[in-house]
JSON list of C-alpha atoms in Angstrom, two decimals:
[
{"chain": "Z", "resi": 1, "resn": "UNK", "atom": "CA", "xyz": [-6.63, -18.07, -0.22]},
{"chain": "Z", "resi": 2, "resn": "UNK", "atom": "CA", "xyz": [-5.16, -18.27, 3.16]},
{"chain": "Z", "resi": 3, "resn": "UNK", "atom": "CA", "xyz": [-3.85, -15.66, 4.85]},
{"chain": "Z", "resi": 4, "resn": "UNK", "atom": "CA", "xyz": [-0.41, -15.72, 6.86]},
{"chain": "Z", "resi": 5, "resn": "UNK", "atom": "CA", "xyz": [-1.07, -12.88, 9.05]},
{"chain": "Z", "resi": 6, "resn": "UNK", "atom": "CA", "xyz": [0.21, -11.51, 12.49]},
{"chain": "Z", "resi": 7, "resn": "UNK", "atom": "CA", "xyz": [-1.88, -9.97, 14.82]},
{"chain": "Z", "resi": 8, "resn": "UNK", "atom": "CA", "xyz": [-1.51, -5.89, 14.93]},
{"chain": "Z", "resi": 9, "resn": "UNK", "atom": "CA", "xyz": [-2.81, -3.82, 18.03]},
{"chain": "Z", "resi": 10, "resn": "UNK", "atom": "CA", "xyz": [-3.48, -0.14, 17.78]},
{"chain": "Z", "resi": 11, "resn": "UNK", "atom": "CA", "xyz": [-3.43, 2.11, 15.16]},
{"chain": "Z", "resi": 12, "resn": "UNK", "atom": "CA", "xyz": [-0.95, 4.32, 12.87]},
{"chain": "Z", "resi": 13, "resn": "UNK", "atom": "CA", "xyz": [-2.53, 7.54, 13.63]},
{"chain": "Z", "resi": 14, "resn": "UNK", "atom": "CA", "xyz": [-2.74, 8.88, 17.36]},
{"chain": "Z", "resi": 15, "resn": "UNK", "atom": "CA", "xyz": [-2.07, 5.43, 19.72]},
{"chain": "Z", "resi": 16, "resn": "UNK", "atom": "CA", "xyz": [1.45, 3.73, 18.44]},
{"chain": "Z", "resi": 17, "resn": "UNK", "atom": "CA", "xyz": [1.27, 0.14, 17.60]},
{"chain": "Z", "resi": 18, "resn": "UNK", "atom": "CA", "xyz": [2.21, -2.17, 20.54]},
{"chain": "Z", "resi": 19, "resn": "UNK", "atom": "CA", "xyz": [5.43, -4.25, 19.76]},
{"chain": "Z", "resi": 20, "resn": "UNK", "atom": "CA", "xyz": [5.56, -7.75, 18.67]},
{"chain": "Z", "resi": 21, "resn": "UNK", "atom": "CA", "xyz": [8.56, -9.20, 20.45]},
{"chain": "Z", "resi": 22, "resn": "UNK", "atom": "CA", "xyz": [10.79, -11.64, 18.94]},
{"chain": "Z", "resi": 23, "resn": "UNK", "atom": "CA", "xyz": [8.04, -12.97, 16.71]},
{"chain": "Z", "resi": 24, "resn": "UNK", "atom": "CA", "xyz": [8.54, -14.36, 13.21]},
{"chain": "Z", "resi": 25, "resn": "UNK", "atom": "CA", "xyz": [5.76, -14.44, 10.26]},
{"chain": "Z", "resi": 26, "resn": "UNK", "atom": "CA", "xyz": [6.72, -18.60, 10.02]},
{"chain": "Z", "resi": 27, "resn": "UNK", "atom": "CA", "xyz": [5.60, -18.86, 13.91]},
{"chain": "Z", "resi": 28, "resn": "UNK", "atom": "CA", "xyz": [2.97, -16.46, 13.66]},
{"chain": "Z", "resi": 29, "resn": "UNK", "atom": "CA", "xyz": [-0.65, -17.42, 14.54]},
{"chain": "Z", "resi": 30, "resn": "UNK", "atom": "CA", "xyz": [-2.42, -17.24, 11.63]},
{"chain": "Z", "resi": 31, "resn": "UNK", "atom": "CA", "xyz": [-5.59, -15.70, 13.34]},
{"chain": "Z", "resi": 32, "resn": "UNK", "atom": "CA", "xyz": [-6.29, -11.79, 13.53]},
{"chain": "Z", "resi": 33, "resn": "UNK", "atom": "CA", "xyz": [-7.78, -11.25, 16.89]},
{"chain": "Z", "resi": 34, "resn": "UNK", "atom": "CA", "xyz": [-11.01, -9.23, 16.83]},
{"chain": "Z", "resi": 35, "resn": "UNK", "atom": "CA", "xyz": [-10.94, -5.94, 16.49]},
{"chain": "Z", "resi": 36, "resn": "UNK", "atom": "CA", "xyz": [-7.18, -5.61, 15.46]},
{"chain": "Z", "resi": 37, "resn": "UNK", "atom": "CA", "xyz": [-7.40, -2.52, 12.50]},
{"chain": "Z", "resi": 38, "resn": "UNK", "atom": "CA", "xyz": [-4.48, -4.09, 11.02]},
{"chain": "Z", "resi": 39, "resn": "UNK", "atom": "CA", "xyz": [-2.54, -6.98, 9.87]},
{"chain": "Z", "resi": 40, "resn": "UNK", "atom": "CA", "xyz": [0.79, -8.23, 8.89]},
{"chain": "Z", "resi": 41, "resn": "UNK", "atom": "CA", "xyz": [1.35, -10.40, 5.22]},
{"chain": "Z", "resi": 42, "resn": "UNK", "atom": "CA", "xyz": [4.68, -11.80, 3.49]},
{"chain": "Z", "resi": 43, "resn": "UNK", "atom": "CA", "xyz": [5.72, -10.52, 0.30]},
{"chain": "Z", "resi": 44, "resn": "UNK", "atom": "CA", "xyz": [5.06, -13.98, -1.04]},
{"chain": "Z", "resi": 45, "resn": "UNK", "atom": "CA", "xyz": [1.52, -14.08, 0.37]},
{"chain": "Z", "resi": 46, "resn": "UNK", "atom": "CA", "xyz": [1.20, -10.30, -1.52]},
{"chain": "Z", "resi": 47, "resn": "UNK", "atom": "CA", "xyz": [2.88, -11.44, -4.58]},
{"chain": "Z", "resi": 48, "resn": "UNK", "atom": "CA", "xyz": [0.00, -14.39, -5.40]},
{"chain": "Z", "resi": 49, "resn": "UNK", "atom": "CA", "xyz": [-2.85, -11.56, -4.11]},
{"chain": "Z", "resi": 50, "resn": "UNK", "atom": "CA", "xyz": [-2.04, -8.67, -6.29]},
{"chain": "Z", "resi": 51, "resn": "UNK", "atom": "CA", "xyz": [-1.28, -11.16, -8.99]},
{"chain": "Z", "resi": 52, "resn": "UNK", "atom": "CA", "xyz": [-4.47, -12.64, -8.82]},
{"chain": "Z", "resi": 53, "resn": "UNK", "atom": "CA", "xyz": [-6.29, -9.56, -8.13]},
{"chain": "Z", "resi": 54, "resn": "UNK", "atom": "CA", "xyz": [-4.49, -7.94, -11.10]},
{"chain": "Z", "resi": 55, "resn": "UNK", "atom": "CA", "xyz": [-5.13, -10.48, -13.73]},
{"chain": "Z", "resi": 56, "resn": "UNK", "atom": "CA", "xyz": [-5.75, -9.30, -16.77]},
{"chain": "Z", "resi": 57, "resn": "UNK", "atom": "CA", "xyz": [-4.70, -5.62, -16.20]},
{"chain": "Z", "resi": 58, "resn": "UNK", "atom": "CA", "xyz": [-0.63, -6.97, -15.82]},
{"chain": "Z", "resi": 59, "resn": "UNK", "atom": "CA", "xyz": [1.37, -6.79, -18.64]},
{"chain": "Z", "resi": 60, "resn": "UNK", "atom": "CA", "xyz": [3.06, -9.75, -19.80]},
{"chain": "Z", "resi": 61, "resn": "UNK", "atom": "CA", "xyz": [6.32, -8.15, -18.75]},
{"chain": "Z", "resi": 62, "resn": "UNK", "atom": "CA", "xyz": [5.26, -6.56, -15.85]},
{"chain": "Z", "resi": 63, "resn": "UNK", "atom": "CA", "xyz": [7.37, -6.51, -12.72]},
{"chain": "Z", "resi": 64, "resn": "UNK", "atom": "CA", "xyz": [5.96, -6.85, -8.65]},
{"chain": "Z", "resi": 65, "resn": "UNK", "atom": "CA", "xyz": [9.06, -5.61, -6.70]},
{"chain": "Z", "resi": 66, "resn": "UNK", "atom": "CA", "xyz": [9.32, -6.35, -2.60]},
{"chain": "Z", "resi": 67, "resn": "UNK", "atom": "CA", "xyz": [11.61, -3.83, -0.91]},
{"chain": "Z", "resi": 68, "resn": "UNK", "atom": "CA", "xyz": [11.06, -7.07, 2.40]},
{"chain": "Z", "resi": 69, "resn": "UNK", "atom": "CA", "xyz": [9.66, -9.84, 3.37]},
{"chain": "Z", "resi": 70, "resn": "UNK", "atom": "CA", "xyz": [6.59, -8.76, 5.14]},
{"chain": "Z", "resi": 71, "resn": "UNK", "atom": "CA", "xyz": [4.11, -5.82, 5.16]},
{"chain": "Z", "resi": 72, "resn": "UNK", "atom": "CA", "xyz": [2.06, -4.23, 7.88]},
{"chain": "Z", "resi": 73, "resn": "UNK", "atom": "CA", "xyz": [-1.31, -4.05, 5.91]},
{"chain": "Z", "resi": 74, "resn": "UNK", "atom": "CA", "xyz": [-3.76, -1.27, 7.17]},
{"chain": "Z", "resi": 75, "resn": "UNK", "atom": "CA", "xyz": [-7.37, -0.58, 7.74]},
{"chain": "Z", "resi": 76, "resn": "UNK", "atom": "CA", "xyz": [-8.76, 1.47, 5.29]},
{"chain": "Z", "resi": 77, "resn": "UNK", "atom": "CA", "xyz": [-9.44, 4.03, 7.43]},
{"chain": "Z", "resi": 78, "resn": "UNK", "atom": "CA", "xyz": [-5.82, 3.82, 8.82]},
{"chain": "Z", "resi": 79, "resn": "UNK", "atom": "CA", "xyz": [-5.11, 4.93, 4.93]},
{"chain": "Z", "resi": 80, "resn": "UNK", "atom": "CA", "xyz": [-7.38, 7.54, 4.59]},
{"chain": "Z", "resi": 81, "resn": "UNK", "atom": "CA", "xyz": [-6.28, 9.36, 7.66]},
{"chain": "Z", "resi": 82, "resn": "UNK", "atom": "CA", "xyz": [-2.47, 9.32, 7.13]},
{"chain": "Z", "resi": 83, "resn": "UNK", "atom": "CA", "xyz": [-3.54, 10.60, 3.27]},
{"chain": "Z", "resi": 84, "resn": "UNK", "atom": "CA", "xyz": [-5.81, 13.33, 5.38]},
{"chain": "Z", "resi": 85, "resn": "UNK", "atom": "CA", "xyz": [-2.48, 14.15, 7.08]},
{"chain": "Z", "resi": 86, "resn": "UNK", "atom": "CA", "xyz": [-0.43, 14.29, 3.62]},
{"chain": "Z", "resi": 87, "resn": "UNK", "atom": "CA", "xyz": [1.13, 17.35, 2.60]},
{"chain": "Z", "resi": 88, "resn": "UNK", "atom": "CA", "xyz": [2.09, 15.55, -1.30]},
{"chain": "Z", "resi": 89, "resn": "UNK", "atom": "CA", "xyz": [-1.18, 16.87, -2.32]},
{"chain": "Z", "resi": 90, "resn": "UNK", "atom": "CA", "xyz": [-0.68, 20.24, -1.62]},
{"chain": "Z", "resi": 91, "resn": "UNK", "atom": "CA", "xyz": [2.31, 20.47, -4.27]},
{"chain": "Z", "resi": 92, "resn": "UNK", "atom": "CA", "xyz": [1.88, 21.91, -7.34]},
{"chain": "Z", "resi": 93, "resn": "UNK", "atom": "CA", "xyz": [2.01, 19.86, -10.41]},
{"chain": "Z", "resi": 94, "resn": "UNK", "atom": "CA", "xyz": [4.93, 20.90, -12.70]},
{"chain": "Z", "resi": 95, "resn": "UNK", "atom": "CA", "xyz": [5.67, 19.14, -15.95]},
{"chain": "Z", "resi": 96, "resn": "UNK", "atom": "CA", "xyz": [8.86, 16.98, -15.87]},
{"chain": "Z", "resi": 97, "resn": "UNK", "atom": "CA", "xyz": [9.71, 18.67, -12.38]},
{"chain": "Z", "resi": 98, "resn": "UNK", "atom": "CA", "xyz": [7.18, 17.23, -9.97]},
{"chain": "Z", "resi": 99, "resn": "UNK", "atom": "CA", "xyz": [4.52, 15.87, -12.09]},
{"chain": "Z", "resi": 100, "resn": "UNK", "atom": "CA", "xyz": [2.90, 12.13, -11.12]},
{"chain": "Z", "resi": 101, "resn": "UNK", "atom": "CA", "xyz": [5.54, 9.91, -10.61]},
{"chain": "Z", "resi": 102, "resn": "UNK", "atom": "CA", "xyz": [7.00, 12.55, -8.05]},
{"chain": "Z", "resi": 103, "resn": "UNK", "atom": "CA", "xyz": [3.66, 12.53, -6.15]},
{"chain": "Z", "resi": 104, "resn": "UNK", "atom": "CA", "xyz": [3.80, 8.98, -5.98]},
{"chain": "Z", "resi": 105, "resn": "UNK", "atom": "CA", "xyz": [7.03, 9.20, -4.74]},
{"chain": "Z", "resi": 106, "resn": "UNK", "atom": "CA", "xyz": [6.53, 11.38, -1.95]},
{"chain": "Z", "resi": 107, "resn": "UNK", "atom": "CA", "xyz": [3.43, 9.76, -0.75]},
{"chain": "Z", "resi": 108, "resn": "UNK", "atom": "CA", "xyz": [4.95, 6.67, -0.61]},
{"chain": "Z", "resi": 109, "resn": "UNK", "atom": "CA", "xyz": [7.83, 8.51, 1.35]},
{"chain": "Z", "resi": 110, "resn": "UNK", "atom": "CA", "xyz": [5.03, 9.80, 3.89]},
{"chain": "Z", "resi": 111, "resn": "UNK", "atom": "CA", "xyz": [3.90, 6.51, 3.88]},
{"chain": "Z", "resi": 112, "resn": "UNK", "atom": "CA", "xyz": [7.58, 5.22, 4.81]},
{"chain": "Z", "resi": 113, "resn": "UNK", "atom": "CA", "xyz": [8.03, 8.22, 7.81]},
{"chain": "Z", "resi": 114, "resn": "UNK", "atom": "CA", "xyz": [4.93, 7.90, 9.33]},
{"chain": "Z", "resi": 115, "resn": "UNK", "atom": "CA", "xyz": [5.70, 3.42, 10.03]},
{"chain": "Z", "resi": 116, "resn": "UNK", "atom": "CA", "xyz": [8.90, 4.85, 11.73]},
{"chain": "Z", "resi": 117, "resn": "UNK", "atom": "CA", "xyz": [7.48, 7.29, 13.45]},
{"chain": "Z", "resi": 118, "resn": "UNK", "atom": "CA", "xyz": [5.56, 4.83, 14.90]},
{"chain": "Z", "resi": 119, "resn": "UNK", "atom": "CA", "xyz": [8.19, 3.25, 16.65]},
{"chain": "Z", "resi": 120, "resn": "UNK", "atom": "CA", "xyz": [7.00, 0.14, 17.76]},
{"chain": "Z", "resi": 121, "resn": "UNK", "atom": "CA", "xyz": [5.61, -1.03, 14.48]},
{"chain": "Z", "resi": 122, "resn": "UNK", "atom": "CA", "xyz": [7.71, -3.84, 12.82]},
{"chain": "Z", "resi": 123, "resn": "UNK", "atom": "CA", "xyz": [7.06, -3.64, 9.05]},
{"chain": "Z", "resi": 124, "resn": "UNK", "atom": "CA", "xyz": [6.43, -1.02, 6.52]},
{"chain": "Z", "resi": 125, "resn": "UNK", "atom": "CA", "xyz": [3.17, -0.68, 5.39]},
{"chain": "Z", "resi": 126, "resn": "UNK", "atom": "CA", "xyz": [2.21, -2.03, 2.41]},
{"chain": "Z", "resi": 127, "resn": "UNK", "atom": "CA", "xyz": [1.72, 1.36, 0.18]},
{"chain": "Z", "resi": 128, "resn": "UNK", "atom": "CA", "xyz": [4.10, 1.21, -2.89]},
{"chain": "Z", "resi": 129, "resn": "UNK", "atom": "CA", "xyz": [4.13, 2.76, -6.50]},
{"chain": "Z", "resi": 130, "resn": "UNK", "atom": "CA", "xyz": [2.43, 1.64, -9.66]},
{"chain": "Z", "resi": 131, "resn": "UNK", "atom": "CA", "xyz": [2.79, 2.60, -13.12]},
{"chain": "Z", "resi": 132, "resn": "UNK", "atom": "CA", "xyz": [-0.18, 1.94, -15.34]},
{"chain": "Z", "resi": 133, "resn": "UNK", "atom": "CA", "xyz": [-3.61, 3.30, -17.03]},
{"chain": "Z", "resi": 134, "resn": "UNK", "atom": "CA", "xyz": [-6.94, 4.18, -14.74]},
{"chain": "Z", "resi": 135, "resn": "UNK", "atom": "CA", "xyz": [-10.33, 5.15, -15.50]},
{"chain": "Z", "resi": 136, "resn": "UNK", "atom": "CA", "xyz": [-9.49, 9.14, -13.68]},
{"chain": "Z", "resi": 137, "resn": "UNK", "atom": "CA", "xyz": [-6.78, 9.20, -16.42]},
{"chain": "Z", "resi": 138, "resn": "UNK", "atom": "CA", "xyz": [-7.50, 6.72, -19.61]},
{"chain": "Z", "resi": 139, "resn": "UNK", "atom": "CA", "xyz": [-5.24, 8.21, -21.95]},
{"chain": "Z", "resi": 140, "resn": "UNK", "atom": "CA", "xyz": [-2.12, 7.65, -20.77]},
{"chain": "Z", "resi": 141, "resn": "UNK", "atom": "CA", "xyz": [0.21, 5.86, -18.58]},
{"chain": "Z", "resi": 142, "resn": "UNK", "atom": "CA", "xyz": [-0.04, 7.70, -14.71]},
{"chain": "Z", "resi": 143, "resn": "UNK", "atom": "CA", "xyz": [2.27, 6.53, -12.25]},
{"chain": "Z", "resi": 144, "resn": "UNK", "atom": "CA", "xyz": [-0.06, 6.01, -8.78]},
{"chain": "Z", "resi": 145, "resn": "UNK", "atom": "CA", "xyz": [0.30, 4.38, -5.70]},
{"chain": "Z", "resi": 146, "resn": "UNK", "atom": "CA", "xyz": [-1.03, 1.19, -4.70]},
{"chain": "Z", "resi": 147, "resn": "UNK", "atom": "CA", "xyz": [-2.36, -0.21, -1.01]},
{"chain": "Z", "resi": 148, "resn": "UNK", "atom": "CA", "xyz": [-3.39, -3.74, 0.27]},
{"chain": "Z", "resi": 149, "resn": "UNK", "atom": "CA", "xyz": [-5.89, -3.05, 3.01]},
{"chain": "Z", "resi": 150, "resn": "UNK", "atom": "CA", "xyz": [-6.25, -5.25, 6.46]},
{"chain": "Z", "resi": 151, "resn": "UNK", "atom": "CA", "xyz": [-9.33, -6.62, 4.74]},
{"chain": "Z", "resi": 152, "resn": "UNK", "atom": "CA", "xyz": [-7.58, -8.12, 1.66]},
{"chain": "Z", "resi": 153, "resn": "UNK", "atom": "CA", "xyz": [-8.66, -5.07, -0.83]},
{"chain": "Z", "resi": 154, "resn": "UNK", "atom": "CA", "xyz": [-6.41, -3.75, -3.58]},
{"chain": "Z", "resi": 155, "resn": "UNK", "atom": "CA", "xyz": [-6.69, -0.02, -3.46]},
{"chain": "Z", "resi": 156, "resn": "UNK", "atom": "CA", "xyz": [-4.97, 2.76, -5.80]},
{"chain": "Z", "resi": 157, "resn": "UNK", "atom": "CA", "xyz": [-4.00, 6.33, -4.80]},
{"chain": "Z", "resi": 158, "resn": "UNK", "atom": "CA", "xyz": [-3.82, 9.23, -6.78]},
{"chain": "Z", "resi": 159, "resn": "UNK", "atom": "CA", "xyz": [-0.87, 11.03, -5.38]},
{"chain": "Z", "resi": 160, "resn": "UNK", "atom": "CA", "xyz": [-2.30, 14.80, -6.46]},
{"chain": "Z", "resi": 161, "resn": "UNK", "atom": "CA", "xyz": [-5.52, 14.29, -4.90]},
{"chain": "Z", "resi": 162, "resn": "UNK", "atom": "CA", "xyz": [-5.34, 11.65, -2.21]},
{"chain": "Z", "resi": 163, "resn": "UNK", "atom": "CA", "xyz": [-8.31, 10.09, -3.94]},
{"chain": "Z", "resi": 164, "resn": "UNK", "atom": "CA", "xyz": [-9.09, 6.21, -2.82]},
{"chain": "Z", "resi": 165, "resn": "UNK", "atom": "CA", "xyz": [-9.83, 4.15, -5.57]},
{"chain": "Z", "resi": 166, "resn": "UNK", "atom": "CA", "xyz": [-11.00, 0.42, -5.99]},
{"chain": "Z", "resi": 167, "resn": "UNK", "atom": "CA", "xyz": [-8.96, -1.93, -8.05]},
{"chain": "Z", "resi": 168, "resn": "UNK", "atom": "CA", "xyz": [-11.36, -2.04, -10.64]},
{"chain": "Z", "resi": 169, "resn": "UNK", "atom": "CA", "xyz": [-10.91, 1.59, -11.90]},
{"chain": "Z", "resi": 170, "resn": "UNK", "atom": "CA", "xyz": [-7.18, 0.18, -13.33]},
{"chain": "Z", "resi": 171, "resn": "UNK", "atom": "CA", "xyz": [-7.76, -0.08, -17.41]},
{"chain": "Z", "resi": 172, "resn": "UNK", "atom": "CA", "xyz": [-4.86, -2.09, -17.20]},
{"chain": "Z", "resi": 173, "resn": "UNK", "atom": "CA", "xyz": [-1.37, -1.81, -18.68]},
{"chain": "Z", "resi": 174, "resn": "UNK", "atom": "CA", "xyz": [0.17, -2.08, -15.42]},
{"chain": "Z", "resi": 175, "resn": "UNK", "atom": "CA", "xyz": [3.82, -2.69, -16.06]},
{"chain": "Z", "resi": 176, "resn": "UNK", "atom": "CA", "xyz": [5.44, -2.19, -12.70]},
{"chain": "Z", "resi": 177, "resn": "UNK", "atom": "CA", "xyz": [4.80, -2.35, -8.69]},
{"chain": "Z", "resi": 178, "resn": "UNK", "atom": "CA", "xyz": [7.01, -1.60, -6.26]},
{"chain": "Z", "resi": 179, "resn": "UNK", "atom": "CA", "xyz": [6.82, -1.37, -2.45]}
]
């Protein structure tokens, strides 16, 4: 599948991203320079990845919903160390109050800060919320968060532990994605 990316310089935590003046994701070079941690991808480019990636663990009426048209997709070590920095965890779970969905919520609110306190980056990153079943939790539906790593990998988050986990540990029943 190819990729419509922009080259990214620098990285979220510590140095700021350098700005990308005046450029659009349609005139975009379509090659990531070396070393670049991370990269930029249309919602439409997204939209076919998780899709694909997700096959078979999508409900049939499951909804992908893109909050805009492009996404500043991290390294996965740009994710780990803004989770590292995440005070979500550090909540206590209370049922109905601030249970998983709420987690979810506020990471993907850290998530949201931290791209604008980064001033020069252009796009969001590409962290969002997803509601589904997962091997750390098989017995019912958990609401999550989701990530789309520089290197094209489809990564879920759970919010009360800042855990990492690979696609494959979805069971499936994923009925909604937002970002």
């Amino acid at each position: 599948m190819s990729s419509p990316y922009i080259s990214a310089r620098g990285r979220l935590s510590g140095t700021r991203i350098a700005a990308r003046a005046a450029i659009s994701v349609d005139e975009a070079a379509l090659v990531v320079r070396p070393g670049s941690p991370g990269r930029i991808a249309t919602s439409q480019w997204l939209d076919r990845l998780i899709r694909t990636t997700l096959a078979g663990r999508l409900t049939e009426a499951a909804l992908l919903r893109f909050g805009a048209d492009s996404y500043y997709l991290p390294s996965r070590r740009e994710l780990a160390l803004i989770l590292r920095e995440s005070q979500a965890d550090r909540k206590a779970h209370m049922l109905e109050r601030y249970d998983c969905d709420d987690f979810a919520y506020a990471i993907k609110g850290e998530m949201t800060a931290h791209a604008y306190d980064t001033g020069e980056l252009r796009y969001g990153l590409c962290v969002g919320l997803a509601w589904g079943r997962f091997d750390w939790r098989p017995t019912e539906a958990h609401a999550v968060n989701w990530a789309i790593t520089s290197d094209e990998a489809v990564w879920f988050i759970e919010p009360q532990t800042d855990d990492i986990y690979p696609f494959e540990r979805c069971l499936g029943g994923i009925r909604l994605l937002l970002v």
